[in-house]
Coordinates of C-alpha atoms in Angstrom, one line a residue:
M1 CA 22.0 5.7 -9.4
R2 CA 21.2 6.8 -12.9
L3 CA 24.2 4.8 -14.1
W4 CA 23.1 1.7 -12.3
S5 CA 19.4 2.0 -13.4
R6 CA 20.4 2.5 -17.1
M7 CA 22.8 -0.3 -17.1
V8 CA 20.2 -2.6 -15.6
V9 CA 17.8 -1.6 -18.4
L10 CA 20.5 -2.3 -21.0
V11 CA 21.6 -5.7 -19.7
C12 CA 18.5 -7.1 -18.0
G13 CA 16.4 -7.2 -21.1
A14 CA 18.7 -9.9 -22.5
F15 CA 18.1 -12.2 -19.5
L16 CA 14.6 -11.7 -18.2
S17 CA 11.9 -13.7 -20.0
T18 CA 8.2 -13.3 -19.9
V19 CA 6.5 -15.4 -17.3
V20 CA 3.9 -17.7 -18.8
Q21 CA 0.8 -17.8 -16.6
A22 CA -0.7 -21.2 -16.1
Q23 CA -4.5 -21.4 -16.4
Q24 CA -6.5 -22.7 -13.6
P25 CA -9.7 -24.8 -13.5
A26 CA -13.2 -23.4 -13.0
P27 CA -13.8 -20.6 -10.6
E28 CA -13.7 -21.4 -6.9
P29 CA -16.9 -20.9 -5.0
A30 CA -17.3 -17.6 -3.1
V31 CA -16.1 -17.6 0.4
P32 CA -19.2 -17.9 2.6
P33 CA -19.7 -15.6 5.6
V34 CA -18.1 -17.0 8.7
S35 CA -19.8 -16.9 12.0
A36 CA -18.6 -18.1 15.4
A37 CA -20.1 -18.0 18.8
A38 CA -18.0 -15.8 21.1
P39 CA -18.6 -14.3 24.6
A40 CA -19.8 -10.7 24.6
P41 CA -16.9 -8.3 24.7
V42 CA -16.2 -6.5 28.0
R43 CA -16.3 -2.7 27.5
N44 CA -13.8 -0.5 29.3
P45 CA -15.3 2.5 31.0
Q46 CA -11.9 4.2 31.0
V47 CA -12.4 4.9 27.3
N48 CA -13.8 8.4 27.9
A49 CA -13.1 11.9 26.6
A50 CA -10.9 13.0 29.5
D51 CA -8.7 10.0 29.7
V52 CA -8.3 9.5 26.0
G53 CA -7.6 13.2 25.4
N54 CA -5.0 13.4 28.1
W55 CA -3.3 10.2 26.8
L56 CA -3.2 11.6 23.2
D57 CA -1.9 14.9 24.4
G58 CA 1.0 13.1 26.0
Y59 CA 1.8 11.0 23.0
M60 CA 1.2 12.9 19.8
P61 CA 3.1 16.2 20.3
Y62 CA 6.3 14.3 21.3
A63 CA 5.9 11.9 18.3
L64 CA 5.5 14.8 15.9
A65 CA 8.4 16.8 17.2
R66 CA 10.7 13.8 17.2
G67 CA 9.8 12.9 13.6
D68 CA 9.9 16.5 12.3
V69 CA 6.2 16.2 11.3
A70 CA 4.2 19.4 10.8
G71 CA 0.8 18.5 12.1
A72 CA -1.8 15.8 12.8
V73 CA -5.5 15.3 13.4
V74 CA -6.9 12.5 15.7
T75 CA -10.6 11.8 16.3
V76 CA -12.0 9.1 18.6
V77 CA -15.6 7.9 18.6
K78 CA -17.5 5.7 21.0
D79 CA -21.1 4.5 21.1
G80 CA -22.2 6.8 18.3
E81 CA -20.5 10.0 19.5
I82 CA -17.3 11.8 18.9
I83 CA -15.6 11.8 22.3
V84 CA -12.2 13.3 21.3
K85 CA -11.2 15.5 18.4
R86 CA -7.7 16.9 18.5
G87 CA -5.5 19.0 16.1
Y88 CA -1.8 19.0 16.7
G89 CA 0.9 21.2 15.2
Y90 CA 0.3 23.2 12.0
A91 CA -1.7 22.9 8.8
D92 CA 0.6 25.6 7.4
V93 CA 3.9 26.0 9.1
E94 CA 5.0 29.3 7.5
K95 CA 1.7 31.0 8.3
R96 CA 1.4 29.3 11.7
V97 CA -2.1 28.0 11.0
P98 CA -3.0 25.4 13.6
V99 CA -4.7 22.1 12.7
D100 CA -8.5 22.3 13.5
P101 CA -10.2 18.9 13.4
D102 CA -13.5 20.6 12.4
V103 CA -12.0 22.8 9.6
T104 CA -8.7 21.5 8.4
L105 CA -8.9 19.0 5.5
F106 CA -6.3 16.1 5.5
R107 CA -5.7 13.7 2.6
P108 CA -6.6 10.2 4.0
A109 CA -5.1 8.6 0.8
S110 CA -6.1 4.9 0.6
V111 CA -8.5 5.2 3.5
S112 CA -10.6 6.6 0.6
K113 CA -11.1 3.0 -0.5
L114 CA -13.5 2.4 2.3
F115 CA -15.9 4.9 0.8
T116 CA -15.6 3.2 -2.6
W117 CA -16.3 -0.2 -1.0
T118 CA -19.3 1.2 0.9
A119 CA -20.6 2.6 -2.5
V120 CA -20.2 -0.9 -4.0
M121 CA -22.1 -2.5 -1.2
Q122 CA -24.9 0.0 -1.6
Q123 CA -25.3 -1.2 -5.2
V124 CA -25.1 -4.8 -4.0
E125 CA -27.8 -4.1 -1.5
Q126 CA -30.0 -2.7 -4.3
G127 CA -29.4 -5.8 -6.4
K128 CA -27.6 -3.8 -9.1
L129 CA -24.3 -5.5 -8.5
D130 CA -23.2 -9.0 -7.5
L131 CA -20.0 -9.8 -5.7
D132 CA -19.3 -12.9 -7.6
T133 CA -20.2 -12.0 -11.2
D134 CA -17.6 -11.2 -13.9
T135 CA -17.0 -7.5 -13.8
N136 CA -16.6 -7.3 -17.6
T137 CA -20.4 -7.3 -17.7
S138 CA -20.5 -4.0 -15.9
R139 CA -18.0 -2.0 -17.9
D140 CA -17.8 -0.4 -21.4
Y141 CA -14.3 -1.8 -22.0
K142 CA -12.8 -5.2 -21.4
V143 CA -10.0 -6.1 -19.1
P144 CA -8.0 -9.0 -20.5
R145 CA -8.2 -12.0 -18.2
S146 CA -7.4 -15.7 -17.9
A147 CA -10.0 -18.4 -17.9
K148 CA -11.2 -17.3 -14.5
P149 CA -13.3 -14.1 -14.4
I150 CA -12.4 -11.1 -12.2
T151 CA -15.2 -10.4 -9.7
L152 CA -16.0 -7.6 -7.3
R153 CA -15.0 -9.9 -4.5
H154 CA -11.5 -10.2 -6.1
L155 CA -11.3 -6.4 -6.3
M156 CA -12.4 -5.9 -2.7
T157 CA -9.8 -8.4 -1.5
H158 CA -6.9 -7.3 -3.8
T159 CA -6.8 -10.7 -5.4
A160 CA -7.7 -9.8 -9.0
G161 CA -4.2 -10.6 -10.0
F162 CA -3.3 -7.2 -11.5
E163 CA 0.3 -6.1 -11.7
A164 CA 1.2 -2.9 -9.9
N165 CA 0.7 0.4 -11.7
M166 CA 2.3 3.7 -10.9
R167 CA 1.9 5.2 -14.4
R168 CA 0.5 8.7 -14.1
M169 CA -0.5 7.9 -10.5
W170 CA 0.2 11.5 -9.4
M171 CA -0.3 14.8 -11.3
T172 CA -0.9 18.5 -10.7
E173 CA -4.1 20.5 -10.0
D174 CA -3.6 22.0 -13.5
D175 CA -3.6 18.5 -15.0
A176 CA -6.8 17.8 -13.1
A177 CA -8.5 21.0 -14.2
A178 CA -7.6 20.1 -17.8
G179 CA -9.5 16.8 -17.4
H180 CA -6.5 14.4 -17.2
A181 CA -7.7 12.9 -13.9
A182 CA -11.1 11.8 -15.4
L183 CA -11.8 8.3 -14.2
G184 CA -12.9 6.5 -17.3
P185 CA -10.2 7.7 -19.7
A186 CA -7.5 7.1 -17.0
L187 CA -8.6 3.5 -16.6
K188 CA -8.7 2.8 -20.3
E189 CA -5.4 4.5 -21.1
W190 CA -3.4 1.8 -19.4
V191 CA -4.8 -1.6 -18.4
P192 CA -2.5 -3.6 -16.1
G193 CA -1.4 -7.1 -17.0
Q194 CA -2.8 -9.9 -15.0
I195 CA 0.1 -11.7 -13.4
F196 CA -1.8 -14.0 -11.0
E197 CA -4.9 -16.1 -11.4
P198 CA -7.8 -14.3 -9.7
G199 CA -8.2 -15.3 -6.1
T200 CA -4.8 -17.0 -5.7
V201 CA -2.4 -14.2 -4.6
P202 CA -3.0 -11.0 -2.7
S203 CA -1.5 -8.0 -4.5
Y204 CA -2.5 -4.5 -3.5
S205 CA -4.1 -2.7 -6.5
N206 CA -5.2 0.9 -6.8
Y207 CA -6.3 0.1 -10.3
G208 CA -8.7 -2.5 -9.0
T209 CA -10.3 -0.1 -6.5
S210 CA -10.6 2.6 -9.2
L211 CA -12.2 0.0 -11.5
A212 CA -14.8 -0.7 -8.8
G213 CA -15.5 3.1 -8.5
Y214 CA -16.0 3.2 -12.3
I215 CA -18.4 0.3 -12.1
V216 CA -20.4 2.3 -9.5
E217 CA -20.5 5.2 -12.0
R218 CA -21.8 2.8 -14.7
V219 CA -24.6 1.2 -12.8
S220 CA -25.7 4.3 -10.9
G221 CA -25.6 6.7 -13.8
Q222 CA -23.8 9.3 -11.7
S223 CA -20.1 10.4 -11.7
F224 CA -18.3 8.8 -8.8
D225 CA -17.8 12.2 -7.1
D226 CA -21.5 13.0 -7.3
Y227 CA -22.5 9.6 -6.2
V228 CA -20.4 9.7 -3.0
V229 CA -21.7 13.2 -2.1
Q230 CA -25.4 12.2 -2.5
H231 CA -25.3 8.6 -1.1
I232 CA -22.6 8.8 1.6
F233 CA -21.5 12.4 2.5
A234 CA -25.0 13.9 2.7
P235 CA -26.7 11.1 4.7
L236 CA -23.8 11.2 7.2
G237 CA -23.6 15.0 7.5
M238 CA -20.1 15.1 6.0
Q239 CA -20.0 18.7 4.8
H240 CA -16.2 19.1 4.7
A241 CA -15.3 16.1 2.5
S242 CA -14.8 15.7 -1.2
F243 CA -13.3 13.4 -3.9
R244 CA -13.3 16.2 -6.4
Q245 CA -10.0 17.1 -8.1
P246 CA -9.4 20.1 -8.1
L247 CA -11.3 20.7 -4.9
P248 CA -14.1 23.3 -4.7
P249 CA -12.5 26.6 -3.7
A250 CA -14.4 26.7 -0.4
L251 CA -12.7 23.5 0.7
R252 CA -9.4 24.0 -1.0
A253 CA -8.7 27.0 1.2
H254 CA -8.7 24.8 4.3
V255 CA -6.5 21.9 3.1
A256 CA -3.4 21.3 5.2
E257 CA -0.2 21.8 3.4
G258 CA 1.8 18.6 2.8
Y259 CA 5.5 18.4 3.8
R260 CA 8.4 16.0 3.5
V261 CA 9.5 17.4 6.9
A262 CA 8.1 20.2 8.9
S263 CA 11.3 22.1 8.7
G264 CA 11.1 22.0 4.9
K265 CA 9.0 23.6 2.2
P266 CA 5.4 22.6 1.5
H267 CA 4.7 20.2 -1.4
R268 CA 2.1 20.8 -4.1
F269 CA -1.4 19.4 -3.7
E270 CA -1.3 15.7 -4.7
V271 CA -3.8 14.8 -7.4
T272 CA -4.3 11.1 -8.4
S273 CA -5.7 9.6 -11.5
S274 CA -7.0 6.7 -9.3
A275 CA -9.6 8.9 -7.5
P276 CA -11.7 6.1 -5.9
A277 CA -8.5 4.6 -4.5
G278 CA -7.1 7.7 -2.8
A279 CA -8.4 11.2 -3.8
L280 CA -10.5 12.0 -0.6
S281 CA -9.9 15.2 1.3
A282 CA -11.7 15.4 4.6
T283 CA -11.6 16.8 8.1
G284 CA -11.0 14.6 11.1
S285 CA -14.6 15.3 12.4
D286 CA -16.1 14.1 9.1
M287 CA -14.0 10.9 9.2
A288 CA -15.4 10.4 12.7
R289 CA -18.9 10.5 11.2
F290 CA -18.0 7.8 8.7
M291 CA -16.5 5.6 11.5
I292 CA -19.7 6.0 13.5
A293 CA -21.8 4.7 10.5
H294 CA -19.7 1.5 10.2
L295 CA -19.6 0.9 14.0
T296 CA -23.4 1.2 14.0
T297 CA -23.8 -1.5 11.3
A298 CA -21.1 -3.6 13.1
S299 CA -23.3 -3.5 16.2
G300 CA -26.2 -5.0 14.1
V301 CA -28.1 -1.8 13.6
D302 CA -28.8 -0.2 10.2
S303 CA -27.0 3.0 9.4
P304 CA -28.0 5.9 7.0
V305 CA -25.8 4.4 4.3
L306 CA -26.0 0.6 4.7
K307 CA -28.2 -2.1 6.3
A308 CA -26.5 -4.1 9.0
A309 CA -26.9 -7.3 7.1
T310 CA -25.2 -5.9 4.0
A311 CA -22.4 -4.3 6.0
A312 CA -21.8 -7.6 7.9
Q313 CA -20.3 -9.0 4.7
M314 CA -17.7 -6.2 4.7
Y315 CA -16.5 -7.4 8.2
T316 CA -16.2 -11.1 7.3
P317 CA -12.7 -12.6 6.9
Q318 CA -12.0 -13.9 3.5
K319 CA -9.2 -16.3 2.3
R320 CA -6.2 -16.2 4.7
F321 CA -3.0 -16.5 2.6
A322 CA -0.5 -16.6 5.4
P323 CA -2.1 -18.3 8.4
P324 CA -2.3 -17.3 11.2
L325 CA -1.6 -13.6 10.2
N326 CA -4.3 -11.0 9.5
T327 CA -6.3 -11.2 6.3
M328 CA -8.7 -9.1 4.1
L329 CA -12.3 -8.7 4.9
L330 CA -14.3 -7.1 2.1
G331 CA -12.6 -3.7 1.7
F332 CA -11.6 -3.5 5.3
Y333 CA -8.8 -5.6 6.6
E334 CA -7.9 -7.1 10.0
I335 CA -5.6 -5.3 12.5
N336 CA -6.4 -7.7 15.4
Q337 CA -4.5 -7.2 18.6
N338 CA -4.9 -8.3 22.3
Q339 CA -7.8 -10.6 21.3
Q340 CA -9.8 -7.5 20.0
R341 CA -11.5 -7.6 16.6
I342 CA -10.0 -4.6 15.0
I343 CA -10.7 -3.7 11.4
G344 CA -9.6 -0.7 9.3
H345 CA -7.4 0.6 6.6
A346 CA -4.2 2.7 6.2
G347 CA -3.4 5.2 3.5
D348 CA -0.3 7.0 2.2
T349 CA 0.4 9.7 -0.3
M350 CA 3.9 11.0 -0.6
M351 CA 3.2 13.7 2.1
F352 CA 0.0 12.5 4.0
H353 CA -0.1 9.3 6.1
S354 CA -3.3 8.1 7.7
Q355 CA -5.0 5.2 9.5
L356 CA -8.6 4.4 10.5
F357 CA -9.2 1.5 12.9
L358 CA -12.5 0.3 14.4
Y359 CA -12.8 -1.8 17.5
A360 CA -15.8 -3.6 16.0
D361 CA -17.1 -5.2 19.2
Q362 CA -16.5 -2.2 21.4
G363 CA -18.2 0.6 19.4
I364 CA -14.9 2.5 19.3
G365 CA -13.1 4.0 16.3
V366 CA -9.9 6.0 15.9
F367 CA -8.7 8.1 12.9
V368 CA -5.3 9.6 12.7
S369 CA -3.7 11.6 9.8
V370 CA -0.4 13.5 9.6
N371 CA 0.7 16.0 6.9
S372 CA 4.4 15.1 6.6
A373 CA 6.5 12.2 5.6
G374 CA 8.8 12.9 8.5
L375 CA 12.3 11.6 9.3
N376 CA 13.3 8.0 8.5
G377 CA 9.8 6.8 7.7
V378 CA 8.6 7.8 11.1
T379 CA 4.9 8.0 10.1
G380 CA 4.7 4.2 10.1
P381 CA 5.8 3.8 13.7
I382 CA 3.7 6.8 14.8
R383 CA 0.6 5.0 13.6
S384 CA 1.5 1.5 14.6
Q385 CA 2.6 2.7 18.1
L386 CA -0.7 4.7 18.4
I387 CA -2.8 1.6 17.9
E388 CA -0.6 -0.7 19.9
R389 CA -0.4 1.7 22.9
F390 CA -4.1 2.5 22.7
T391 CA -5.0 -1.2 22.6
D392 CA -2.6 -2.0 25.5
R393 CA -4.0 0.9 27.6
Y394 CA -7.7 0.2 27.2
F395 CA -7.8 -3.5 26.3
P396 CA -4.7 -5.0 28.0
H397 CA -4.0 -8.7 27.4
A398 CA -1.1 -10.7 28.7
Q399 CA 0.4 -12.5 25.7
V400 CA 1.6 -15.9 26.7
D401 CA 3.1 -17.9 23.9
P402 CA 3.5 -21.7 24.3
P403 CA 7.1 -23.0 24.5
V404 CA 8.8 -23.6 21.2
D405 CA 11.1 -26.3 20.0
L406 CA 14.3 -24.3 19.8
E407 CA 16.1 -26.7 17.5
A408 CA 13.1 -26.8 15.1
A409 CA 12.9 -23.0 15.3
K410 CA 16.6 -22.7 14.3
A411 CA 16.1 -25.0 11.3
Q412 CA 13.0 -23.1 10.2
A413 CA 14.8 -19.8 10.5
K414 CA 17.7 -21.1 8.4
A415 CA 15.3 -22.5 5.8
L416 CA 13.4 -19.2 5.5
A417 CA 16.6 -17.1 5.4
A418 CA 18.0 -19.3 2.6
G419 CA 15.4 -17.9 0.1
V420 CA 15.3 -14.8 -2.0
F421 CA 12.0 -13.1 -2.1
T422 CA 10.1 -10.3 -4.0
T423 CA 6.8 -8.6 -3.2
S424 CA 3.6 -9.8 -4.8
R425 CA 2.8 -6.1 -5.5
R426 CA 5.0 -5.7 -8.6
S427 CA 5.1 -5.2 -12.3
E428 CA 5.9 -7.9 -14.8
T429 CA 5.7 -6.1 -18.0
G430 CA 8.1 -3.7 -19.8
V431 CA 10.8 -2.0 -17.8
G432 CA 8.7 -2.6 -14.7
R433 CA 9.8 -6.2 -14.8
L434 CA 13.1 -4.9 -13.4
S435 CA 11.4 -4.6 -10.0
V436 CA 11.6 -8.4 -9.8
V437 CA 15.4 -8.0 -9.6
L438 CA 15.8 -4.7 -7.9
S439 CA 13.3 -5.2 -5.1
Q440 CA 14.4 -8.7 -4.0
M441 CA 15.1 -9.2 -0.3
R442 CA 16.3 -11.7 2.2
L443 CA 15.9 -12.3 5.9
T444 CA 18.9 -12.8 8.2
D445 CA 19.2 -15.9 10.2
N446 CA 20.7 -14.9 13.6
G447 CA 21.6 -18.5 14.4
D448 CA 19.4 -18.7 17.6
G449 CA 16.0 -19.2 15.9
T450 CA 15.5 -15.4 15.5
L451 CA 15.3 -13.6 12.2
T452 CA 16.1 -10.0 11.3
F453 CA 14.2 -8.3 8.4
A454 CA 15.8 -5.1 7.2
K455 CA 12.6 -3.9 5.5
A456 CA 10.6 -3.9 8.8
K457 CA 11.6 -1.2 11.2
D458 CA 11.2 -0.9 14.9
I459 CA 10.2 2.3 16.7
S460 CA 13.9 3.5 16.7
G461 CA 14.1 3.0 12.9
Q462 CA 16.3 -0.1 13.2
P463 CA 15.7 -3.4 11.4
A464 CA 13.2 -5.4 13.4
K465 CA 14.2 -8.7 15.0
F466 CA 11.6 -11.5 15.2
A467 CA 11.6 -14.3 17.8
P468 CA 9.9 -17.7 17.2
I469 CA 6.5 -18.2 18.9
A470 CA 5.1 -21.2 17.0
P471 CA 6.1 -23.4 14.1
W472 CA 7.0 -21.1 11.1
V473 CA 5.7 -18.0 13.0
W474 CA 7.8 -15.3 14.7
R475 CA 6.9 -12.1 16.6
A476 CA 8.8 -8.8 16.6
V477 CA 10.9 -8.5 19.8
G478 CA 9.2 -5.8 22.0
G479 CA 6.3 -5.5 19.6
K480 CA 3.1 -7.2 18.3
Q481 CA 3.8 -7.6 14.6
R482 CA 4.1 -11.2 13.5
L483 CA 6.0 -12.8 10.6
A484 CA 4.9 -16.2 9.1
A485 CA 6.3 -18.4 6.4
V486 CA 4.1 -20.0 3.8
V487 CA 5.1 -23.7 3.5
E488 CA 3.9 -25.9 0.7
D489 CA 4.9 -29.6 0.5
G490 CA 7.7 -28.9 3.0
R491 CA 9.2 -26.0 1.0
V492 CA 9.1 -22.3 1.9
T493 CA 7.3 -20.5 -1.0
A494 CA 6.5 -17.1 0.6
F495 CA 6.4 -15.2 3.9
A496 CA 4.3 -12.3 5.1
L497 CA 4.1 -9.6 7.9
D498 CA 1.0 -8.9 9.9
G499 CA 1.0 -5.2 8.8
S500 CA 0.6 -6.1 5.2
S501 CA -0.3 -9.8 5.1
P502 CA -4.0 -9.0 4.1
F503 CA -2.9 -7.6 0.7
V504 CA 0.8 -8.4 0.1
I505 CA 3.0 -11.5 0.5
Y506 CA 6.7 -11.9 -0.3
Q507 CA 7.1 -14.7 -2.8
R508 CA 10.2 -16.8 -3.3
V509 CA 12.0 -15.9 -6.5
E510 CA 12.7 -18.6 -9.1
G511 CA 16.5 -19.3 -9.5
Y512 CA 16.7 -17.9 -13.0
R513 CA 15.5 -14.5 -11.7
S514 CA 17.5 -14.4 -8.5
A515 CA 19.5 -11.3 -7.8
L516 CA 22.2 -13.5 -6.2
W517 CA 23.6 -14.1 -9.7
L518 CA 21.9 -11.4 -11.8
K519 CA 23.3 -8.5 -9.8
P520 CA 27.0 -9.7 -10.0
L521 CA 26.4 -10.3 -13.7
L522 CA 25.1 -6.8 -14.2
I523 CA 28.1 -5.4 -12.3
V524 CA 30.5 -7.3 -14.5
S525 CA 28.7 -6.1 -17.6
L526 CA 28.8 -2.6 -16.3
L527 CA 32.6 -2.8 -15.8
V528 CA 33.1 -4.2 -19.3
L529 CA 31.0 -1.5 -20.9
A530 CA 32.7 1.2 -18.8
T531 CA 36.1 -0.1 -19.7
T532 CA 35.2 -0.2 -23.4
A533 CA 33.9 3.4 -23.2
L534 CA 37.1 4.6 -21.7
A535 CA 39.3 2.6 -24.1
W536 CA 37.9 4.5 -27.1
P537 CA 39.2 8.0 -26.3
I538 CA 42.5 6.5 -25.0
A539 CA 42.9 4.6 -28.3
A540 CA 42.2 7.9 -30.2
L541 CA 44.9 9.7 -28.3
V542 CA 47.4 7.0 -29.0
R543 CA 46.6 7.0 -32.7
R544 CA 47.0 10.8 -32.8
R545 CA 50.3 10.5 -31.0
Y546 CA 51.7 8.1 -33.5
R547 CA 49.8 9.5 -36.5
R548 CA 48.0 6.3 -37.2
S549 CA 44.6 6.2 -38.8
R550 CA 42.0 3.6 -39.5
D551 CA 41.4 2.5 -43.1
W552 CA 37.7 1.8 -42.6
P553 CA 34.8 2.2 -45.0
A554 CA 32.6 5.2 -44.2
T555 CA 29.7 3.0 -43.1
A556 CA 31.9 1.2 -40.6
V557 CA 33.1 4.5 -39.2
K558 CA 29.5 5.8 -38.8
A559 CA 28.5 2.5 -37.0
H560 CA 31.5 2.7 -34.8
R561 CA 30.7 6.3 -33.8
A562 CA 27.1 5.5 -33.2
A563 CA 28.1 2.6 -30.9
R564 CA 30.3 4.9 -28.9
I565 CA 27.6 7.6 -28.6
G566 CA 25.1 5.0 -27.5
I567 CA 27.3 3.6 -24.8
W568 CA 28.2 7.0 -23.4
L569 CA 24.5 8.0 -23.4
M570 CA 23.7 4.9 -21.4
L571 CA 26.5 5.8 -18.9

């Protein structure tokens, strides 16, 4: 792998050119709130402590054991009360410390973003921030941008156009204690390039969320950590939650260990320089209190942290980039299933994997977090199956798709599979530009109108198969996830999956950057360089055998040796 990566770095630089971004006209108007008359949702009385608890007890232990996951916490709320709180497995496998939903702190990762967006909306409510004003006016440093300004609405919908950033994303607790995780300096140390015009392409950005947290610091006059404690945690009674890095000792003692697999060794505490995007540590019970606050405002009643009218903006769908798939709200995103309006957020560190989802019209919320990566990416299916089975159990809906034109579906599958795609969440500067080549992907046309996508896995860990359900739309066989193509002027330009469509699409790669010819070229180049590297020692042995020498100037000999050393270091 080192050989391949280094050769890619050596050769790719000669072929990849900088993408020139086209400037767009004046800013588009803000997306107005959308309202639609709908019948009052029917509540299910079966959603009660006994039934939900028994159902979870039948699902979670088996899922954890099968995936080699150490422990999990699940909390369920309904109508302003915590009806179920469960700890499964171990917070510390070696010491046999069980998970306690009231005491054990998990790392919700990007679910942390919902607290940051709540803080932003508090400032909007007070008139200190505006969702559609250039954010450069609220910072003490400038973010380079195109003609179109970056607004808080763009940050809250992951459409600011930033390239992906993993630089110094994770560090140790010693680094944090030394101040290396301080928010302002971390943001200023590396400012990502803007690879899309704001508002035009969804591209998930931890930097964008951290930038919003820094803006809260600037306008409130408090550190982000202190602000969240005073204005969110305290009003909601969240006494076992913190964004601080390192954690206060009283809380640090109760953090669950993180594992790659339960049968392995624990991993060190994961500290991030993007604190507002993913630094939260909290118990399941405290996460339940946060869910109750947002379900309260979703019902039209003010909560201790936001007025209902303010929070309603957070639950309003924004621009839909891959219709009819799910899209971003403001901070939250859609996870709609079975005709239920479900909103929420997922989060992943390397070891912890979490999801919060709210049945906004039912007054019901579920939070789940596991403290292991598990086998074969099992934490994704554990969470997706939890929400799908919970929804099917308590809000069943017979999905009846209209008949499809099979011949048209076959042609559409063939057209989609003909393209080469790369994720919109990528880097386009420096060595990161290599991701455009190395992360390219294709779908497989099965010849019968169905598609297989190797990147999407079913519950058994196998590549998911998608069957056509509408023009340019497919659904996973035996599942709920949909896949849709984005077609412009009769040409497929992108596609997306329900699970990530709110914040990521897969864009068609231009021919000159296609791995279909770049990878073979790289392989040939690698073979040429390897052959050259091997030829030098062989030639030296031949010259020694026949006592031949090169009559070269000293400078030529030095250059020749430097070239050989350089090639071997690359290899």
